Amino acid sequence: MQRPTTVSQATVDDVRSELRDLDSRETSPLRKLLILAVTLALFVSWGLLSSDPREVAMLVAVVIFHELGHFLAMKVFGYRNVSMFFVPFVGAAVSGESRRVPAWKATLVALAGPAPGILLGLVVLIVWLSGAAPGLAYEAAAMLILLNAFNLLPLLPLDGGHVLRILLARQHVWLE
């Protein structure tokens, strides 16, 4: 019968060090920016085929504002390798890596996109109703409110679906 071999502490430390290195690798900022630029160009190109430039510009601004909410929340809560990209024909998304994020933080990340968008839309609408803003403000307010409210529908992959999954499925694994 063979005797089990022992592993030296130096070997264990080397393996741990290598695992930390692998775990800490992130996509370079230049690569993230390139992905964002290329996907944004595809999104805008598609939009210009079916809409006028003003509507496309407004949609891009609303989507970027929405996704920046998710992006900043992920950064605040310590997500790593966070990046934003556009999905032609669909919209945009932010991805990041996290380890065992509490449900309340994951919920706030999901709500960090639509909540600020709806609030900004309401502010712009109030300013427009007061007569202090041009008609374009009404269109911007409507787009902000509608797009972000739609995103709260409890359907995956929308933010409302993520919130529902977080709140229900984490309590009842069989629902997942």
XYZ file of C-alpha atoms in Angstrom:
176
model
C 0.000 0.000 0.000
C 1.331 3.414 -0.954
C 1.701 6.078 1.566
C -0.043 9.401 0.726
C 2.394 12.054 -0.379
C 2.496 15.296 1.485
C 2.388 18.620 -0.237
C 4.839 21.221 0.920
C 3.610 24.574 2.202
C 5.571 26.265 -0.598
C 3.568 24.319 -3.199
C 0.282 25.242 -1.509
C 1.338 28.903 -1.396
C 2.310 28.785 -5.093
C -1.075 27.338 -6.034
C -2.899 29.937 -3.932
C -0.850 32.712 -5.517
C -1.626 31.437 -9.022
C -5.346 31.205 -8.198
C -5.322 34.787 -6.891
C -3.619 35.932 -10.107
C -6.181 34.139 -12.268
C -9.022 35.515 -10.171
C -7.763 39.093 -10.326
C -7.366 39.316 -14.106
C -9.643 41.870 -15.644
C -10.419 42.861 -19.171
C -8.300 45.861 -20.067
C -10.012 49.270 -20.013
C -9.079 49.759 -23.677
C -10.772 46.492 -24.653
C -13.892 47.444 -22.660
C -13.994 50.816 -24.405
C -13.556 49.178 -27.801
C -16.419 46.753 -27.124
C -18.623 49.650 -25.995
C -17.742 51.733 -29.072
C -18.314 48.919 -31.582
C -21.602 47.787 -30.032
C -22.799 51.390 -29.736
C -21.989 51.972 -33.425
C -23.989 48.873 -34.390
C -26.898 49.962 -32.189
C -26.931 53.485 -33.655
C -26.582 52.176 -37.227
C -29.582 49.918 -36.788
C -31.550 52.762 -35.174
C -30.831 55.137 -38.019
C -32.274 52.641 -40.484
C -35.661 52.751 -38.788
C -35.849 56.128 -36.981
C -34.781 59.709 -37.331
C -31.438 60.799 -35.840
C -33.044 62.867 -33.050
C -34.987 59.863 -31.741
C -31.924 57.630 -31.967
C -29.797 60.167 -30.078
C -32.457 60.477 -27.383
C -32.772 56.694 -27.079
C -28.999 56.280 -26.803
C -28.872 58.966 -24.079
C -31.704 57.328 -22.122
C -30.155 53.861 -22.404
C -26.707 55.125 -21.386
C -28.212 56.957 -18.381
C -30.051 53.755 -17.390
C -26.989 51.527 -17.742
C -24.729 54.015 -15.934
C -26.969 53.535 -12.903
C -26.253 49.794 -12.943
C -22.562 50.433 -13.674
C -22.092 52.809 -10.742
C -24.019 50.561 -8.334
C -21.854 47.593 -9.334
C -18.713 49.634 -8.749
C -19.979 50.833 -5.338
C -20.799 47.270 -4.258
C -17.407 45.903 -5.297
C -18.230 44.055 -8.500
C -15.141 43.400 -10.574
C -14.513 43.535 -14.298
C -17.558 45.767 -14.823
C -18.261 46.713 -18.422
C -21.089 48.200 -20.457
C -22.043 47.151 -23.964
C -24.907 47.628 -26.394
C -26.957 44.795 -27.821
C -28.122 45.746 -31.332
C -31.898 45.422 -31.756
C -32.357 45.119 -27.974
C -30.679 47.807 -25.866
C -27.658 47.660 -23.615
C -26.332 45.821 -20.603
C -23.732 46.031 -17.888
C -21.889 42.942 -16.748
C -19.621 42.349 -13.820
C -18.305 39.665 -11.524
C -19.186 39.357 -7.879
C -18.822 36.838 -5.134
C -21.782 36.134 -2.878
C -23.479 39.501 -3.128
C -26.231 39.879 -0.516
C -29.749 39.963 -1.965
C -30.266 43.587 -0.934
C -27.179 44.707 -2.879
C -28.150 42.696 -5.973
C -31.639 44.219 -5.767
C -30.219 47.735 -5.556
C -27.980 47.033 -8.567
C -31.044 45.911 -10.554
C -33.055 48.980 -9.484
C -30.168 51.417 -10.026
C -30.979 51.571 -13.745
C -34.732 52.177 -13.870
C -35.241 54.149 -10.640
C -33.007 57.133 -11.534
C -34.380 57.106 -15.098
C -37.979 57.345 -13.880
C -37.060 60.076 -11.372
C -35.231 62.100 -14.029
C -38.167 61.612 -16.400
C -40.570 62.949 -13.772
C -38.344 65.976 -13.116
C -38.095 66.737 -16.844
C -41.868 66.315 -17.182
C -42.506 68.753 -14.312
C -40.119 71.288 -15.844
C -41.866 70.884 -19.214
C -45.313 71.279 -17.611
C -44.161 74.513 -15.980
C -43.394 75.881 -19.439
C -39.673 76.208 -18.781
C -38.613 73.596 -21.334
C -39.203 73.037 -25.075
C -41.385 70.305 -26.557
C -38.351 68.064 -26.894
C -38.328 67.822 -23.091
C -41.737 66.153 -23.169
C -40.412 63.518 -25.587
C -37.352 62.960 -23.407
C -39.490 62.654 -20.261
C -41.841 60.205 -21.951
C -38.962 58.080 -23.212
C -37.242 58.083 -19.806
C -40.404 57.112 -17.953
C -41.695 54.543 -20.452
C -38.419 52.762 -21.126
C -37.538 52.517 -17.443
C -41.053 51.537 -16.344
C -41.089 48.830 -19.036
C -37.779 47.602 -17.659
C -39.439 47.023 -14.283
C -41.782 44.376 -15.689
C -41.183 41.129 -13.765
C -39.791 39.281 -16.790
C -36.233 38.132 -17.347
C -33.929 39.571 -18.646
C -35.545 42.877 -17.628
C -34.547 44.480 -14.325
C -37.926 43.720 -12.771
C -37.378 40.046 -13.578
C -34.007 40.158 -11.849
C -35.553 41.762 -8.770
C -38.293 39.129 -8.674
C -35.747 36.325 -9.098
C -33.551 37.760 -6.353
C -36.382 38.228 -3.886
C -38.233 34.963 -4.525
C -35.690 32.467 -5.790
C -33.131 33.172 -3.110
C -35.771 32.401 -0.511
C -37.120 29.364 -2.356
C -34.406 27.656 -4.394
C -36.950 25.442 -6.173
C -38.474 28.565 -7.774
C -35.213 29.291 -9.566
